[in-house]
Amino acid sequence: MSKLPAILSRLDADLDASLARLSTWIEIPSIGTDPAYNADTRRAAEWLRADLESLGFEASLRETGGQPVVLAHRRKPGAPHVLFYGHYDVQPVDPLNLWVDDPFKPVVKEIAPGRKVITGRGACDDKGQVMTFVEALRATLAETGDLPVSLTIIVEGEEESGSANLPGFVKANAEELKADLALICDTGMWDRETPAITASLRGMVYQEVTITCADRDLHSGLFGGAAANPIHVLAGIIAQFKDETGRITIPGFYDGVEEPTNSQKADWADLGLTEAEFLGQIGLKHSIGEKGRMLLEQIQSRPTCDVNGIWGGYTGEGTKTVIASKASAKVSFRLVGKQDPHKIAAAFQQFVRERLPDDISAEFIAHGASPAIAVPVDSPALLKAQAALTEEWGRKAITIGSGGSIPVAADFKSLLGMDTLLVGFGLDDDRVHSPNEKYDLSSFHKGQRSWARILQVLGA
Amino acid sequence: MSKLPAILSRLDADLDASLARLSTWIEIPSIGTDPAYNADTRRAAEWLRADLESLGFEASLRETGGQPVVLAHRRKPGAPHVLFYGHYDVQPVDPLNLWVDDPFKPVVKEIAPGRKVITGRGACDDKGQVMTFVEALRATLAETGDLPVSLTIIVEGEEESGSANLPGFVKANAEELKADLALICDTGMWDRETPAITASLRGMVYQEVTITCADRDLHSGLFGGAAANPIHVLAGIIAQFKDETGRITIPGFYDGVEEPTNSQKADWADLGLTEAEFLGQIGLKHSIGEKGRMLLEQIQSRPTCDVNGIWGGYTGEGTKTVIASKASAKVSFRLVGKQDPHKIAAAFQQFVRERLPDDISAEFIAHGASPAIAVPVDSPALLKAQAALTEEWGRKAITIGSGGSIPVAADFKSLLGMDTLLVGFGLDDDRVHSPNEKYDLSSFHKGQRSWARILQVLGA
């Protein structure tokens, strides 16, 4: 007889306690990208390790050269072997003054009638999402004393900074990590009522460029009119990244990008997402995407280029009449299809260099390069998970493309030959990477119930 | 019989003591543009006030709403009345890590055989230059018990931030400040051996612009490809400030700019300053100035546009895949001839606004607007000063145009009907506004001697 009803009832009864556990984890400021938070980041890893150990996992912190990986095993001979991936590091919180509540003191509050959320950095991305899975394990173990699958859990601390050490770790520990299927909980739903399985993810190239003109900062009154200004040089190059149709101009950039099929276009048209609807929620009206392409195509299946940060010269209060020596920008590209991240990184650098006068130089820092991935939409595992999600939410779970990047899914495929099932419960208004990140309690609670169901069907 | 030889000998003998006084003043970090230094800035004003009082001046700090003005009088009925202007505020010191010595712990050192300098923020601009004048007064008073002129001294604390309160103060105290001639010591020499009188100064418009796209920071994976990015918008506008010939494209910008005469062109050609020579000292080879114009014309008599600072998005270590809500830049224009600063500020704002899509906004902060000025090169005062400088340095003092801006000279003309004589001893390699600012001891010492001579001839 199925133990599922008992497991689901236990999750219902345990919701407040599970929220308290999530809060405790969010309170640890694991900003993995900032060395000042290294001790906290490790503390967040240790918190999860101890929790998994308490559930009967053989759980350890494994060193990577950067932030440690939480690795846990609970083996069940003869059962399908599943690898769950998540991350415990969170994005930086600046600008801090825009947060209504302290990013590391989570609050549960009602933001609309009947709609409660938990706030905080990592509330969704990815601590809240990881805990939907862990809570499903806790309830399943409490009710049945066992799991339906053999399970390996890997939760890293460098996802927000490009997972620099993860591919090496996966490669070095391939035997230990290889499973029949990977599960990742770091994606979103279609909307608050409609669950989704993400079947494709964009890849990413992230580069930092610094332009140097004079060998020192200059007085604009003495040298202005003659000395090159790196801010103008950098702005002039950034202005050339896209043409007037929104198309990215770096040579070869679109190599490997496939045109959508008519059936894909029809699906997008059916979903009927308008610019006013999608951009209205963030105070904008018009898409700046490629002309002649549907909004859903722009955000899900086309590659992008965004300058994520820029700085140079005097940025304090008041004035300084300086011509800076240097100006810098962080530039990222979301990749799709078969775009080659290493070719694009090289083409980007060449694009910049070709636009420099001969006494002006550019230096680059590579922050990561990963290809896009697509998972088969008709695999038995995906169909089982889809049915379980549909059962839980009372609405058909749909398969979607995501604009985001989860490079590890590509690594699992290329290094371990393993497909990934991407199920997550984030919402578009969760403000991940922004001030006032939150996670809906409906996502957290029904997410736990969804995983309990998926574990049962994957083990069957 | 002339007391001048005795005054000059006293200055020679007193050099070390005068350096010690300058050091003490430099040690007070009067970064007037940064509110965190308000107490220090006032302390620097008080230090000068007390020094002038010790010389027999009636000296006080006068409130302006911003940093106080040091105002001092020593009247000599019947003698010509001269107003001396300088400033005691200094530029910010960032980036601090590029300073070899502490900017507020001056060091006297030899940087080449026989060439000594004093280091520190304000060593030249403008504390060192002001003290050349004050030391000349000290020696003259010590030797003669009197000054050859009736003297008013005004030293302000907001020059580096655009002198916001000075015009109002000059207007409100016009009767007290009105003199026959103004002297300013805030300009440079032609080179280390050739003294100069600055006969024209560029004006300035300084604006800060902030572009706002979405109403919050966004995740580039969710919104990239559709949401407008203010860094791209700002870069695209900055890239349009100049055309491919280096000409500034803001409509009406060149209204009031006069073409040089053939005689001016011949003078520039005679001086023979090459790009390699002028820009080589800062590690550059080529001017980015307007094509078809001589280097000296570009830096002295043509208007300019420079972005002095830019910032937006994530600028910390590592990565953040954010699309910022806002991006900002500080932009300044050096003006010449009869260019109207208020018209140019308005034209700049319109230029930016016209390039914004309809759901993207721009906000502006005006940091100052002053016209260029030119002083007659054949006035009796200028000819007298020129002769005195030639005598001191053993080389003909030349009249030059300066790329810098000293708005107060325009205010003295428009509000008090008074001409200004601009004599200074700065050098191109003084690194004013940059790390490692210094002042040559030859400038400091012979500058004092120059002022002692000029005071005598102006009083004669």
PDB file of C-alpha atoms in Angstrom, chain A residues 33-35 91-95 98 121 125 160-162 202 204 206 208 212-229 231-232 234-239 241-242 278-290 295 298-300 303-324 327-328 330 332 334 357-360 367 402-405 427-429 431-435, chain B residues 33-35 91-95 98 121 125 160-162 202 204 206 208 212-229 231-232 234-239 241-242 278-290 295 298-300 303-324 327-328 330 332 334 357-360 367 402-405 427-429 431-435:
ATOM      1  CA  THR A  33      31.592  35.267  -4.460  1.00  0.00           C
ATOM      2  CA  ASP A  34      32.956  37.625  -1.757  1.00  0.00           C
ATOM      3  CA  PRO A  35      36.041  36.422   0.155  1.00  0.00           C
ATOM      4  CA  GLN A  91      24.176  36.399  -4.559  1.00  0.00           C
ATOM      5  CA  PRO A  92      25.633  39.589  -3.018  1.00  0.00           C
ATOM      6  CA  VAL A  93      22.970  41.825  -1.458  1.00  0.00           C
ATOM      7  CA  ASP A  94      23.943  45.288  -2.687  1.00  0.00           C
ATOM      8  CA  PRO A  95      22.317  47.768  -2.912  1.00  0.00           C
ATOM      9  CA  LEU A  98      16.763  48.866  -1.167  1.00  0.00           C
ATOM     10  CA  ARG A 121      18.750  36.392   0.188  1.00  0.00           C
ATOM     11  CA  ASP A 125      17.818  30.864  -5.010  1.00  0.00           C
ATOM     12  CA  GLU A 160      26.709  32.311  -8.214  1.00  0.00           C
ATOM     13  CA  SER A 161      30.322  32.906  -9.188  1.00  0.00           C
ATOM     14  CA  GLY A 162      30.436  30.582 -12.184  1.00  0.00           C
ATOM     15  CA  ARG A 202      20.969  28.854 -21.838  1.00  0.00           C
ATOM     16  CA  MET A 204      26.948  31.554 -20.344  1.00  0.00           C
ATOM     17  CA  TYR A 206      31.104  35.982 -18.432  1.00  0.00           C
ATOM     18  CA  GLU A 208      35.492  41.349 -17.359  1.00  0.00           C
ATOM     19  CA  THR A 212      43.750  51.452 -20.012  1.00  0.00           C
ATOM     20  CA  CYS A 213      44.627  54.773 -21.679  1.00  0.00           C
ATOM     21  CA  ALA A 214      47.130  57.056 -19.901  1.00  0.00           C
ATOM     22  CA  ASP A 215      49.382  55.515 -17.251  1.00  0.00           C
ATOM     23  CA  ARG A 216      47.833  57.696 -14.545  1.00  0.00           C
ATOM     24  CA  ASP A 217      44.680  59.653 -13.806  1.00  0.00           C
ATOM     25  CA  LEU A 218      44.817  63.068 -15.497  1.00  0.00           C
ATOM     26  CA  HIS A 219      43.505  66.591 -14.871  1.00  0.00           C
ATOM     27  CA  SER A 220      40.868  67.150 -17.547  1.00  0.00           C
ATOM     28  CA  GLY A 221      41.836  70.833 -17.735  1.00  0.00           C
ATOM     29  CA  LEU A 222      45.405  70.042 -18.665  1.00  0.00           C
ATOM     30  CA  PHE A 223      44.919  66.989 -20.875  1.00  0.00           C
ATOM     31  CA  GLY A 224      41.265  67.237 -21.936  1.00  0.00           C
ATOM     32  CA  GLY A 225      40.893  67.578 -25.697  1.00  0.00           C
ATOM     33  CA  ALA A 226      43.990  65.490 -26.405  1.00  0.00           C
ATOM     34  CA  ALA A 227      44.302  62.520 -24.030  1.00  0.00           C
ATOM     35  CA  ALA A 228      42.171  59.458 -24.732  1.00  0.00           C
ATOM     36  CA  ASN A 229      39.508  58.791 -22.087  1.00  0.00           C
ATOM     37  CA  ILE A 231      35.298  55.669 -20.382  1.00  0.00           C
ATOM     38  CA  HIS A 232      34.609  57.024 -23.887  1.00  0.00           C
ATOM     39  CA  LEU A 234      34.669  51.558 -23.361  1.00  0.00           C
ATOM     40  CA  ALA A 235      31.291  53.198 -23.998  1.00  0.00           C
ATOM     41  CA  GLY A 236      32.063  53.346 -27.706  1.00  0.00           C
ATOM     42  CA  ILE A 237      32.773  49.617 -27.767  1.00  0.00           C
ATOM     43  CA  ILE A 238      29.729  48.680 -25.659  1.00  0.00           C
ATOM     44  CA  ALA A 239      27.578  50.764 -28.007  1.00  0.00           C
ATOM     45  CA  PHE A 241      27.748  45.183 -29.125  1.00  0.00           C
ATOM     46  CA  LYS A 242      24.296  45.340 -30.761  1.00  0.00           C
ATOM     47  CA  PHE A 278       5.983  40.612 -18.772  1.00  0.00           C
ATOM     48  CA  LEU A 279       7.792  43.956 -18.580  1.00  0.00           C
ATOM     49  CA  GLY A 280       4.969  45.826 -16.845  1.00  0.00           C
ATOM     50  CA  GLN A 281       5.815  44.041 -13.591  1.00  0.00           C
ATOM     51  CA  ILE A 282       9.230  45.770 -13.573  1.00  0.00           C
ATOM     52  CA  GLY A 283       8.077  49.200 -14.736  1.00  0.00           C
ATOM     53  CA  LEU A 284       8.916  48.879 -18.431  1.00  0.00           C
ATOM     54  CA  LYS A 285       6.735  48.778 -21.531  1.00  0.00           C
ATOM     55  CA  HIS A 286       8.882  47.743 -24.492  1.00  0.00           C
ATOM     56  CA  SER A 287      11.270  44.901 -25.156  1.00  0.00           C
ATOM     57  CA  ILE A 288      14.700  45.880 -26.476  1.00  0.00           C
ATOM     58  CA  GLY A 289      15.107  42.374 -27.874  1.00  0.00           C
ATOM     59  CA  GLU A 290      15.776  41.443 -31.475  1.00  0.00           C
ATOM     60  CA  LEU A 295       9.047  37.975 -26.599  1.00  0.00           C
ATOM     61  CA  GLN A 298      13.819  36.594 -27.018  1.00  0.00           C
ATOM     62  CA  ILE A 299      13.920  35.573 -23.379  1.00  0.00           C
ATOM     63  CA  GLN A 300      14.029  31.788 -23.708  1.00  0.00           C
ATOM     64  CA  PRO A 303      21.314  34.316 -26.974  1.00  0.00           C
ATOM     65  CA  THR A 304      21.795  37.624 -25.169  1.00  0.00           C
ATOM     66  CA  CYS A 305      24.463  40.132 -24.202  1.00  0.00           C
ATOM     67  CA  ASP A 306      24.258  42.290 -21.086  1.00  0.00           C
ATOM     68  CA  VAL A 307      26.773  44.541 -19.397  1.00  0.00           C
ATOM     69  CA  ASN A 308      26.257  43.596 -15.745  1.00  0.00           C
ATOM     70  CA  GLY A 309      28.488  46.286 -14.288  1.00  0.00           C
ATOM     71  CA  ILE A 310      30.589  49.285 -15.323  1.00  0.00           C
ATOM     72  CA  TRP A 311      32.952  51.556 -13.431  1.00  0.00           C
ATOM     73  CA  GLY A 312      35.686  54.094 -14.006  1.00  0.00           C
ATOM     74  CA  GLY A 313      36.873  57.535 -12.908  1.00  0.00           C
ATOM     75  CA  TYR A 314      35.358  59.480 -10.041  1.00  0.00           C
ATOM     76  CA  THR A 315      32.144  57.973  -8.695  1.00  0.00           C
ATOM     77  CA  GLY A 316      31.862  59.694  -5.318  1.00  0.00           C
ATOM     78  CA  GLU A 317      29.739  62.656  -4.343  1.00  0.00           C
ATOM     79  CA  GLY A 318      30.274  65.980  -6.053  1.00  0.00           C
ATOM     80  CA  THR A 319      32.801  66.503  -8.797  1.00  0.00           C
ATOM     81  CA  LYS A 320      36.324  65.648  -9.820  1.00  0.00           C
ATOM     82  CA  THR A 321      37.661  66.854 -13.140  1.00  0.00           C
ATOM     83  CA  VAL A 322      39.622  63.727 -13.830  1.00  0.00           C
ATOM     84  CA  ILE A 323      40.333  61.759 -16.979  1.00  0.00           C
ATOM     85  CA  ALA A 324      40.692  58.244 -15.605  1.00  0.00           C
ATOM     86  CA  ALA A 327      37.586  51.901 -17.049  1.00  0.00           C
ATOM     87  CA  SER A 328      36.083  48.439 -16.621  1.00  0.00           C
ATOM     88  CA  LYS A 330      31.562  43.035 -16.612  1.00  0.00           C
ATOM     89  CA  SER A 332      27.877  38.335 -19.868  1.00  0.00           C
ATOM     90  CA  ARG A 334      23.577  33.842 -22.414  1.00  0.00           C
ATOM     91  CA  PRO A 357      43.633  52.704 -30.946  1.00  0.00           C
ATOM     92  CA  ASP A 358      47.222  51.485 -30.908  1.00  0.00           C
ATOM     93  CA  ASP A 359      48.287  53.104 -27.636  1.00  0.00           C
ATOM     94  CA  ILE A 360      45.236  51.909 -25.694  1.00  0.00           C
ATOM     95  CA  HIS A 367      34.686  34.438 -15.162  1.00  0.00           C
ATOM     96  CA  SER A 402      14.685  28.887 -19.407  1.00  0.00           C
ATOM     97  CA  GLY A 403      16.701  31.995 -20.047  1.00  0.00           C
ATOM     98  CA  GLY A 404      18.933  31.202 -17.088  1.00  0.00           C
ATOM     99  CA  SER A 405      22.085  29.115 -17.079  1.00  0.00           C
ATOM    100  CA  LEU A 427       8.357  32.548  -9.646  1.00  0.00           C
ATOM    101  CA  ASP A 428       9.154  35.489 -11.929  1.00  0.00           C
ATOM    102  CA  ASP A 429       8.579  37.943  -9.077  1.00  0.00           C
ATOM    103  CA  ARG A 431      13.552  38.903  -7.174  1.00  0.00           C
ATOM    104  CA  VAL A 432      16.424  36.434  -7.205  1.00  0.00           C
ATOM    105  CA  HIS A 433      19.685  38.423  -7.571  1.00  0.00           C
ATOM    106  CA  SER A 434      17.812  41.618  -6.564  1.00  0.00           C
ATOM    107  CA  PRO A 435      16.883  43.282  -3.292  1.00  0.00           C
TER     108      PRO A 435
ATOM    109  CA  THR B  33      33.896  67.892  -1.802  1.00  0.00           C
ATOM    110  CA  ASP B  34      33.435  65.057   0.733  1.00  0.00           C
ATOM    111  CA  PRO B  35      31.216  65.811   3.750  1.00  0.00           C
ATOM    112  CA  GLN B  91      40.799  66.984  -4.587  1.00  0.00           C
ATOM    113  CA  PRO B  92      39.820  63.546  -3.243  1.00  0.00           C
ATOM    114  CA  VAL B  93      42.757  61.145  -3.110  1.00  0.00           C
ATOM    115  CA  ASP B  94      41.300  57.943  -4.541  1.00  0.00           C
ATOM    116  CA  PRO B  95      42.676  55.584  -5.731  1.00  0.00           C
ATOM    117  CA  LEU B  98      48.440  54.334  -6.208  1.00  0.00           C
ATOM    118  CA  ARG B 121      47.491  66.287  -2.040  1.00  0.00           C
ATOM    119  CA  ASP B 125      46.805  72.699  -6.162  1.00  0.00           C
ATOM    120  CA  GLU B 160      37.319  71.600  -6.394  1.00  0.00           C
ATOM    121  CA  SER B 161      33.574  71.089  -6.180  1.00  0.00           C
ATOM    122  CA  GLY B 162      32.567  73.923  -8.507  1.00  0.00           C
ATOM    123  CA  ARG B 202      38.296  77.705 -20.366  1.00  0.00           C
ATOM    124  CA  MET B 204      33.073  74.614 -17.491  1.00  0.00           C
ATOM    125  CA  TYR B 206      29.648  69.792 -15.119  1.00  0.00           C
ATOM    126  CA  GLU B 208      25.724  64.191 -13.602  1.00  0.00           C
ATOM    127  CA  THR B 212      16.752  54.459 -15.066  1.00  0.00           C
ATOM    128  CA  CYS B 213      15.273  51.453 -16.890  1.00  0.00           C
ATOM    129  CA  ALA B 214      13.431  48.832 -14.805  1.00  0.00           C
ATOM    130  CA  ASP B 215      12.228  49.803 -11.339  1.00  0.00           C
ATOM    131  CA  ARG B 216      14.527  47.220  -9.732  1.00  0.00           C
ATOM    132  CA  ASP B 217      17.679  45.259 -10.450  1.00  0.00           C
ATOM    133  CA  LEU B 218      16.877  42.195 -12.570  1.00  0.00           C
ATOM    134  CA  HIS B 219      18.207  38.655 -13.051  1.00  0.00           C
ATOM    135  CA  SER B 220      19.778  38.654 -16.505  1.00  0.00           C
ATOM    136  CA  GLY B 221      18.699  35.036 -17.021  1.00  0.00           C
ATOM    137  CA  LEU B 222      15.037  35.870 -16.549  1.00  0.00           C
ATOM    138  CA  PHE B 223      14.862  39.288 -18.203  1.00  0.00           C
ATOM    139  CA  GLY B 224      17.947  39.355 -20.453  1.00  0.00           C
ATOM    140  CA  GLY B 225      17.052  39.699 -24.116  1.00  0.00           C
ATOM    141  CA  ALA B 226      13.957  41.757 -23.366  1.00  0.00           C
ATOM    142  CA  ALA B 227      14.550  44.248 -20.540  1.00  0.00           C
ATOM    143  CA  ALA B 228      16.419  47.455 -21.364  1.00  0.00           C
ATOM    144  CA  ASN B 229      19.832  47.739 -19.685  1.00  0.00           C
ATOM    145  CA  ILE B 231      24.457  50.625 -18.967  1.00  0.00           C
ATOM    146  CA  HIS B 232      23.908  49.938 -22.674  1.00  0.00           C
ATOM    147  CA  LEU B 234      24.197  55.221 -21.218  1.00  0.00           C
ATOM    148  CA  ALA B 235      27.118  53.816 -23.223  1.00  0.00           C
ATOM    149  CA  GLY B 236      25.160  54.303 -26.437  1.00  0.00           C
ATOM    150  CA  ILE B 237      24.577  57.961 -25.606  1.00  0.00           C
ATOM    151  CA  ILE B 238      28.177  58.605 -24.494  1.00  0.00           C
ATOM    152  CA  ALA B 239      29.358  57.029 -27.755  1.00  0.00           C
ATOM    153  CA  PHE B 241      28.997  62.719 -27.771  1.00  0.00           C
ATOM    154  CA  LYS B 242      31.696  62.977 -30.459  1.00  0.00           C
ATOM    155  CA  PHE B 278      53.075  66.083 -24.591  1.00  0.00           C
ATOM    156  CA  LEU B 279      51.323  62.704 -24.406  1.00  0.00           C
ATOM    157  CA  GLY B 280      54.498  60.630 -24.065  1.00  0.00           C
ATOM    158  CA  GLN B 281      54.854  61.781 -20.454  1.00  0.00           C
ATOM    159  CA  ILE B 282      51.576  59.977 -19.625  1.00  0.00           C
ATOM    160  CA  GLY B 283      52.179  56.850 -21.676  1.00  0.00           C
ATOM    161  CA  LEU B 284      50.171  57.793 -24.779  1.00  0.00           C
ATOM    162  CA  LYS B 285      51.186  58.516 -28.354  1.00  0.00           C
ATOM    163  CA  HIS B 286      48.224  59.981 -30.207  1.00  0.00           C
ATOM    164  CA  SER B 287      45.824  62.815 -29.515  1.00  0.00           C
ATOM    165  CA  ILE B 288      42.133  61.969 -29.773  1.00  0.00           C
ATOM    166  CA  GLY B 289      41.393  65.668 -30.317  1.00  0.00           C
ATOM    167  CA  GLU B 290      39.594  67.213 -33.262  1.00  0.00           C
ATOM    168  CA  LEU B 295      47.666  69.972 -30.372  1.00  0.00           C
ATOM    169  CA  GLN B 298      43.062  71.260 -28.946  1.00  0.00           C
ATOM    170  CA  ILE B 299      44.196  71.614 -25.349  1.00  0.00           C
ATOM    171  CA  GLN B 300      44.103  75.388 -24.948  1.00  0.00           C
ATOM    172  CA  PRO B 303      36.082  73.238 -26.002  1.00  0.00           C
ATOM    173  CA  THR B 304      36.140  69.644 -24.747  1.00  0.00           C
ATOM    174  CA  CYS B 305      33.872  66.928 -23.411  1.00  0.00           C
ATOM    175  CA  ASP B 306      35.025  64.259 -20.966  1.00  0.00           C
ATOM    176  CA  VAL B 307      33.151  61.671 -18.948  1.00  0.00           C
ATOM    177  CA  ASN B 308      34.885  61.975 -15.570  1.00  0.00           C
ATOM    178  CA  GLY B 309      33.182  58.991 -13.953  1.00  0.00           C
ATOM    179  CA  ILE B 310      30.770  56.164 -14.737  1.00  0.00           C
ATOM    180  CA  TRP B 311      29.106  53.525 -12.595  1.00  0.00           C
ATOM    181  CA  GLY B 312      26.265  51.040 -12.659  1.00  0.00           C
ATOM    182  CA  GLY B 313      25.400  47.417 -11.842  1.00  0.00           C
ATOM    183  CA  TYR B 314      27.719  45.054 -10.035  1.00  0.00           C
ATOM    184  CA  THR B 315      31.247  46.394  -9.585  1.00  0.00           C
ATOM    185  CA  GLY B 316      32.575  44.111  -6.848  1.00  0.00           C
ATOM    186  CA  GLU B 317      34.815  41.094  -7.178  1.00  0.00           C
ATOM    187  CA  GLY B 318      33.639  38.117  -9.172  1.00  0.00           C
ATOM    188  CA  THR B 319      30.319  38.012 -10.962  1.00  0.00           C
ATOM    189  CA  LYS B 320      26.691  38.905 -10.604  1.00  0.00           C
ATOM    190  CA  THR B 321      24.273  38.255 -13.439  1.00  0.00           C
ATOM    191  CA  VAL B 322      22.299  41.408 -12.880  1.00  0.00           C
ATOM    192  CA  ILE B 323      20.654  43.886 -15.204  1.00  0.00           C
ATOM    193  CA  ALA B 324      20.878  47.082 -13.191  1.00  0.00           C
ATOM    194  CA  ALA B 327      23.524  53.677 -14.455  1.00  0.00           C
ATOM    195  CA  SER B 328      25.194  57.058 -13.963  1.00  0.00           C
ATOM    196  CA  LYS B 330      29.625  62.518 -14.505  1.00  0.00           C
ATOM    197  CA  SER B 332      32.145  67.822 -17.937  1.00  0.00           C
ATOM    198  CA  ARG B 334      35.483  72.841 -20.941  1.00  0.00           C
ATOM    199  CA  PRO B 357      13.172  55.166 -25.477  1.00  0.00           C
ATOM    200  CA  ASP B 358       9.846  56.264 -24.018  1.00  0.00           C
ATOM    201  CA  ASP B 359       9.868  54.066 -20.907  1.00  0.00           C
ATOM    202  CA  ILE B 360      13.440  54.973 -19.910  1.00  0.00           C
ATOM    203  CA  HIS B 367      27.412  70.634 -10.613  1.00  0.00           C
ATOM    204  CA  SER B 402      44.995  77.396 -20.199  1.00  0.00           C
ATOM    205  CA  GLY B 403      42.767  74.408 -20.687  1.00  0.00           C
ATOM    206  CA  GLY B 404      41.681  74.570 -17.067  1.00  0.00           C
ATOM    207  CA  SER B 405      38.799  76.546 -15.633  1.00  0.00           C
ATOM    208  CA  LEU B 427      54.088  72.110 -13.976  1.00  0.00           C
ATOM    209  CA  ASP B 428      52.454  69.621 -16.333  1.00  0.00           C
ATOM    210  CA  ASP B 429      53.863  66.715 -14.338  1.00  0.00           C
ATOM    211  CA  ARG B 431      49.800  65.307 -11.047  1.00  0.00           C
ATOM    212  CA  VAL B 432      47.193  67.658  -9.678  1.00  0.00           C
ATOM    213  CA  HIS B 433      43.910  65.685  -9.275  1.00  0.00           C
ATOM    214  CA  SER B 434      45.922  62.403  -9.544  1.00  0.00           C
ATOM    215  CA  PRO B 435      47.817  60.195  -7.137  1.00  0.00           C
TER     216      PRO B 435
END
